Amino acid sequence: MPREHVQSGRKLKHQKSKEWTRKSKIVTASVVWFGRRTATMEESEMDLCAVVQGLWDHDVNRLQPGRDYSISLQGRAGDAVTTNDDNDTAHSPLFLFVNEEIFQRETFLAFISLLDNYESDTGEPEVVTPEEIAENHRFLDAVMDTAVMKIAHKYLAERKLSPTDTEEFKRQLYHIWFELYARKGSSRPDSSGFEHVFVGETRGGHTVIGFHNWIQLYLQERLGHIDYRGYSLDADSPEPDENKHMLSLQFSWKSGMKPKGSIFMGVSPEFELAMYTLCFLSSRHERLRVSFSLYEVDIVCHHHNHTHIGTTYPVLIRYRST
């Protein structure tokens, strides 16, 4: 799908909307695997971190800051909660440059083709076309061909958290990420884990929820739908770095505000899907700490009805010494 067709999270031939809550609680350590139940296992932090390091080491499609893309952090964001606030400390776009030739790689192409399958506004059930289903499957096929997802699959299958068969594992991924479900306040399926995490949603037209992906952020900023308002920094957070692969930020999207969001920068779609799937299936906890490369990170992961991704995103704890 050509990039110029990627619009503000919407296919104009459909009217779709969603409603979201981030208050789903984990009450069991089990996951549904095509009608069967299999108990998750407590794995040591060292064991899981070794696998995550393997994902990082094999992410050959990851962009390099300063070479493949560059950003301008500008000022620290304030406490704005609406788009009308004047406390905008960034007067220029976040992205200065991205080598869009990389978007021609198979997993990037397949990922970008999914971004216009959703309407951001909440309230109406989703309508999914056969074309969109085919696009979902093409993305999973592309991701499954990467070393990154093969590492995650091997780890999960060895611990009986996922089926060994590749096609069955793809069906598990589809269930986790693309199967529709009803968010709080809706009686009909109106959302999915993929939409919330990678595309983003709006609640009441004023609040952005989800939206934890750098590719969508870049494409929406290029289209003029994103107003970057500065980086976010907590009292105990490390200072942001334009040459690192993590960023907390504030931005507005269309008429909604994201007071604070956290994303990986420059990583491939397969890395994020593998990382989040690994953490979702490996732990009953809503925060899972992992260490890899230069980063110590909490992966926040909320389950929806114990079988779907509700939301998931990274929180940088500290930079590790090399």
C-alpha positions as a printed NumPy array, in Angstrom:
array([[  0.   ,   0.   ,   0.   ],
       [  1.575,   3.352,  -1.   ],
       [  2.586,   5.589,   1.861],
       [  0.564,   8.461,   0.507],
       [ -2.522,   6.428,   1.254],
       [ -1.653,   6.25 ,   4.944],
       [ -3.965,   8.831,   6.459],
       [ -4.912,   9.815,   9.981],
       [ -5.746,   6.299,  11.108],
       [ -8.821,   5.991,   8.854],
       [-10.175,   4.285,   5.76 ],
       [-12.751,   6.706,   4.454],
       [-15.057,   3.962,   3.181],
       [-15.757,   2.866,   6.748],
       [-17.044,   4.626,   9.832],
       [-15.351,   2.972,  12.767],
       [-14.718,   3.886,  16.342],
       [-13.575,   2.528,  19.662],
       [-13.676,   3.028,  23.359],
       [-10.831,   2.247,  25.705],
       [-10.064,   1.662,  29.336],
       [ -6.639,   0.977,  30.791],
       [ -7.969,  -0.485,  34.039],
       [ -8.133,  -4.172,  33.114],
       [ -6.629,  -6.269,  35.918],
       [ -4.684,  -9.506,  35.714],
       [ -6.333, -12.115,  37.908],
       [ -4.883, -15.326,  36.517],
       [ -1.601, -16.647,  35.195],
       [ -3.204, -18.612,  32.392],
       [ -3.587, -17.823,  28.701],
       [ -6.102, -19.279,  26.27 ],
       [ -4.481, -21.22 ,  23.473],
       [ -7.166, -22.136,  20.935],
       [ -9.587, -23.584,  23.447],
       [ -6.948, -25.175,  25.66 ],
       [ -5.518, -23.659,  28.828],
       [ -1.82 , -23.776,  29.533],
       [ -0.258, -22.372,  32.718],
       [  2.497, -19.846,  32.38 ],
       [  5.828, -20.497,  34.094],
       [  7.859, -18.17 ,  36.292],
       [ 11.119, -17.636,  34.439],
       [ 14.196, -16.086,  35.974],
       [ 14.934, -12.484,  35.112],
       [ 18.333, -13.482,  33.773],
       [ 16.792, -16.093,  31.46 ],
       [ 14.252, -13.678,  30.014],
       [ 16.783, -10.861,  29.668],
       [ 19.055, -13.154,  27.674],
       [ 16.239, -13.79 ,  25.211],
       [ 15.418, -10.076,  24.994],
       [ 19.087,  -9.356,  24.324],
       [ 18.867, -11.916,  21.532],
       [ 15.905, -10.06 ,  20.033],
       [ 17.91 ,  -6.827,  20.132],
       [ 21.044,  -8.394,  18.637],
       [ 19.08 ,  -9.906,  15.745],
       [ 17.01 ,  -6.83 ,  14.933],
       [ 18.819,  -6.229,  11.645],
       [ 16.092,  -3.85 ,  10.429],
       [ 16.58 ,  -1.424,  13.31 ],
       [ 17.371,   2.145,  12.241],
       [ 20.444,   3.864,  13.626],
       [ 20.057,   7.369,  15.115],
       [ 22.085,   9.997,  13.31 ],
       [ 22.398,   7.786,  10.237],
       [ 18.919,   6.53 ,   9.36 ],
       [ 16.921,   9.107,  11.284],
       [ 17.394,  12.136,  13.477],
       [ 15.155,  13.882,  16.001],
       [ 15.088,  17.211,  17.831],
       [ 14.117,  16.887,  21.508],
       [ 13.874,  20.643,  22.149],
       [ 12.315,  21.486,  25.551],
       [ 10.827,  19.53 ,  28.406],
       [  7.046,  19.218,  28.177],
       [  4.815,  20.809,  30.755],
       [  1.627,  19.528,  32.348],
       [ -0.701,  20.323,  29.464],
       [ -3.848,  18.226,  29.239],
       [ -5.585,  19.966,  26.322],
       [ -4.468,  21.183,  22.922],
       [ -5.357,  24.752,  23.926],
       [ -2.624,  24.962,  26.558],
       [  0.156,  27.38 ,  25.712],
       [  2.816,  25.316,  27.456],
       [  4.329,  23.973,  24.221],
       [  8.101,  23.791,  24.618],
       [  8.766,  22.393,  21.151],
       [  8.155,  24.733,  18.241],
       [  9.549,  22.416,  15.583],
       [  8.716,  18.834,  14.574],
       [ 10.257,  15.939,  16.476],
       [ 11.61 ,  14.243,  13.359],
       [ 14.272,  16.059,  11.387],
       [ 14.97 ,  13.222,   8.988],
       [ 13.988,   9.594,   8.35 ],
       [ 15.429,   7.441,   5.572],
       [ 12.147,   6.302,   4.05 ],
       [ 13.879,   3.764,   1.822],
       [ 13.849,   1.535,   4.892],
       [ 10.042,   1.558,   4.76 ],
       [ 10.324,  -0.552,   1.6  ],
       [ 11.56 ,  -3.505,   3.629],
       [  9.011,  -6.28 ,   3.859],
       [  7.979,  -6.014,   7.503],
       [  7.812,  -2.198,   7.336],
       [  5.657,  -2.287,   4.193],
       [  3.297,  -4.844,   5.717],
       [  3.112,  -2.888,   8.976],
       [  2.385,   0.457,   7.323],
       [ -0.413,  -1.102,   5.265],
       [ -2.302,  -1.731,   8.542],
       [ -2.208,   1.82 ,   9.861],
       [ -5.173,   3.093,   7.84 ],
       [ -7.484,   0.267,   8.879],
       [ -8.837,   2.083,  11.913],
       [-10.833,   5.158,  12.858],
       [ -9.463,   6.72 ,  15.998],
       [-12.689,   8.058,  17.501],
       [-14.413,   5.956,  20.137],
       [-17.995,   4.761,  20.278],
       [-18.742,   2.506,  17.3  ],
       [-17.902,  -1.17 ,  16.639],
       [-15.175,  -2.053,  14.161],
       [-15.92 ,  -3.193,  10.609],
       [-13.16 ,  -5.446,   9.276],
       [-13.043,  -6.18 ,   5.553],
       [-11.566,  -9.291,   3.867],
       [ -8.823,  -7.032,   2.5  ],
       [ -7.894,  -5.91 ,   6.001],
       [ -7.839,  -9.502,   7.275],
       [ -5.489, -10.406,   4.424],
       [ -3.25 ,  -7.456,   5.34 ],
       [ -3.111,  -8.654,   8.955],
       [ -2.009, -12.105,   7.816],
       [  0.596, -10.697,   5.411],
       [  2.109,  -8.747,   8.279],
       [  2.29 , -11.82 ,  10.525],
       [  3.768, -13.88 ,   7.672],
       [  6.473, -11.258,   7.143],
       [  7.248, -11.021,  10.854],
       [  7.431, -14.795,  11.258],
       [ 10.158, -14.927,   8.613],
       [ 12.485, -12.799,  10.767],
       [ 15.106, -14.086,  13.167],
       [ 13.664, -11.857,  15.879],
       [ 10.266, -13.552,  15.95 ],
       [ 11.796, -17.005,  15.535],
       [ 13.808, -16.431,  18.722],
       [ 10.683, -15.376,  20.611],
       [  8.7  , -18.334,  19.245],
       [ 11.391, -20.831,  20.238],
       [ 11.51 , -19.46 ,  23.786],
       [  7.73 , -19.512,  24.191],
       [  7.295, -22.96 ,  22.63 ],
       [  9.989, -24.493,  24.854],
       [  8.049, -23.276,  27.881],
       [  4.726, -24.474,  26.485],
       [  3.394, -20.937,  26.361],
       [  2.929, -21.156,  22.6  ],
       [  2.38 , -23.966,  20.097],
       [  5.452, -25.358,  18.379],
       [  3.772, -25.416,  14.973],
       [  4.372, -22.153,  13.097],
       [  0.856, -21.874,  11.701],
       [ -0.685, -22.427,  15.113],
       [  1.638, -19.818,  16.582],
       [  0.478, -17.341,  13.928],
       [ -3.097, -18.033,  14.949],
       [ -2.126, -17.335,  18.561],
       [ -0.544, -14.033,  17.517],
       [ -3.653, -13.107,  15.549],
       [ -5.822, -13.844,  18.586],
       [ -3.636, -11.762,  20.888],
       [ -3.182,  -8.758,  18.615],
       [ -5.933,  -8.572,  15.992],
       [ -9.013, -10.273,  17.376],
       [-11.584,  -7.625,  18.22 ],
       [-13.044,  -7.215,  21.673],
       [-15.242,  -4.723,  23.486],
       [-13.583,  -2.095,  25.593],
       [-15.285,  -0.828,  28.738],
       [-18.577,   0.867,  27.945],
       [-19.165,  -0.978,  24.691],
       [-21.384,  -4.008,  24.149],
       [-19.882,  -4.88 ,  20.77 ],
       [-16.295,  -5.528,  19.605],
       [-14.717,  -2.164,  18.926],
       [-10.968,  -2.429,  19.481],
       [ -7.863,  -4.612,  19.381],
       [ -4.43 ,  -4.714,  20.922],
       [ -2.758,  -3.795,  17.64 ],
       [ -4.924,  -0.744,  17.146],
       [ -4.402,   0.587,  20.636],
       [ -0.649,   0.03 ,  20.861],
       [  0.556,   0.721,  17.33 ],
       [ -2.087,   2.968,  15.755],
       [ -3.582,   4.896,  18.664],
       [ -7.104,   5.816,  19.698],
       [ -8.925,   8.885,  21.007],
       [-11.415,   9.062,  23.843],
       [-14.101,  11.726,  23.753],
       [-12.223,  13.543,  21.017],
       [ -9.923,  15.133,  23.599],
       [ -7.58 ,  12.413,  24.925],
       [ -5.166,  10.23 ,  22.982],
       [ -4.833,   6.699,  24.349],
       [ -2.338,   4.069,  23.299],
       [ -0.212,   5.237,  20.347],
       [  3.173,   3.772,  21.322],
       [  4.84 ,   3.388,  17.934],
       [  7.479,   5.611,  16.358],
       [  6.575,   4.789,  12.728],
       [  2.975,   5.897,  13.18 ],
       [  4.244,   8.959,  15.041],
       [  6.545,   9.907,  12.174],
       [  3.955,   9.32 ,   9.437],
       [  1.281,  11.259,  11.297],
       [  3.681,  14.128,  11.982],
       [  4.638,  14.217,   8.312],
       [  0.946,  14.51 ,   7.433],
       [  0.525,  17.394,   9.859],
       [ -1.645,  15.508,  12.35 ],
       [  0.932,  15.449,  15.181],
       [  2.103,  18.438,  17.197],
       [  5.135,  17.39 ,  19.224],
       [  5.152,  19.404,  22.482],
       [  8.39 ,  18.295,  24.122],
       [  9.972,  15.374,  25.949],
       [  8.633,  14.048,  29.26 ],
       [ 10.838,  13.554,  32.287],
       [  9.966,  12.252,  35.749],
       [ 11.982,  13.131,  38.829],
       [ 13.793,   9.789,  38.811],
       [ 14.037,   9.351,  35.034],
       [ 17.297,   9.608,  33.109],
       [ 17.713,  12.563,  30.77 ],
       [ 16.546,  11.808,  27.229],
       [ 19.124,  11.348,  24.5  ],
       [ 18.534,  11.928,  20.796],
       [ 20.964,   9.09 ,  20.026],
       [ 19.19 ,   6.492,  22.17 ],
       [ 16.311,   4.206,  21.186],
       [ 13.761,   5.247,  23.823],
       [ 11.759,   8.407,  24.363],
       [  8.99 ,   9.706,  26.63 ],
       [  7.108,  12.59 ,  25.078],
       [  4.   ,  14.737,  24.944],
       [  2.079,  15.389,  21.753],
       [ -1.323,  16.22 ,  20.348],
       [ -2.917,  14.148,  17.62 ],
       [ -5.689,  15.776,  15.663],
       [ -7.873,  17.282,  18.427],
       [ -6.649,  15.021,  21.248],
       [ -3.778,  15.334,  23.728],
       [ -1.32 ,  12.659,  24.828],
       [  0.03 ,  14.183,  28.065],
       [  2.725,  11.531,  28.314],
       [  3.662,   8.613,  26.123],
       [  6.615,   6.255,  25.911],
       [  7.97 ,   4.594,  22.792],
       [ 10.896,   2.693,  21.337],
       [ 12.627,   4.758,  18.656],
       [ 13.924,   3.332,  15.392],
       [ 13.263,  -0.336,  16.173],
       [ 11.638,  -2.646,  13.635],
       [  7.983,  -3.745,  13.764],
       [  9.087,  -7.335,  14.352],
       [ 11.153,  -6.332,  17.402],
       [  8.217,  -4.633,  19.094],
       [  5.752,  -7.392,  18.27 ],
       [  8.171, -10.06 ,  19.514],
       [  9.127,  -8.142,  22.672],
       [  5.56 ,  -7.378,  23.698],
       [  4.29 , -10.875,  22.873],
       [  7.13 , -12.394,  24.885],
       [  6.327, -10.287,  27.936],
       [  2.567, -10.755,  27.587],
       [  2.834, -14.551,  27.59 ],
       [  5.739, -14.92 ,  30.01 ],
       [  4.503, -12.979,  33.007],
       [  1.349, -12.437,  35.026],
       [  2.638,  -9.065,  36.199],
       [  1.633,  -5.719,  34.741],
       [  5.257,  -4.532,  34.796],
       [  8.145,  -6.739,  33.755],
       [ 11.721,  -5.469,  34.028],
       [ 14.196,  -6.448,  31.341],
       [ 17.766,  -5.378,  30.624],
       [ 19.388,  -5.361,  27.199],
       [ 22.054,  -3.389,  25.366],
       [ 22.236,   0.076,  27.008],
       [ 18.793,  -0.068,  28.597],
       [ 17.028,  -1.193,  31.736],
       [ 13.333,  -1.073,  30.928],
       [  9.99 ,  -1.897,  32.459],
       [  7.59 ,  -3.358,  29.915],
       [  4.109,  -2.351,  31.049],
       [  1.593,  -4.908,  29.841],
       [ -2.106,  -4.911,  30.675],
       [ -4.112,  -7.965,  29.693],
       [ -7.667,  -7.646,  28.431],
       [ -9.819, -10.558,  29.621],
       [ -6.545, -12.46 ,  30.21 ],
       [ -6.179, -13.428,  26.51 ],
       [ -5.657, -10.194,  24.55 ],
       [ -3.243,  -7.275,  24.669],
       [ -4.951,  -4.366,  26.385],
       [ -1.977,  -2.032,  26.22 ],
       [  1.77 ,  -2.408,  26.367],
       [  4.667,   0.034,  26.209],
       [  8.233,   0.546,  27.499],
       [  9.291,   2.696,  30.456],
       [ 12.972,   3.551,  30.656],
       [ 14.399,   2.98 ,  34.141],
       [ 18.039,   3.788,  33.495],
       [ 20.832,   3.615,  30.958],
       [ 23.242,   0.776,  31.591],
       [ 26.988,   1.284,  31.555],
       [ 28.792,  -0.252,  28.624]])
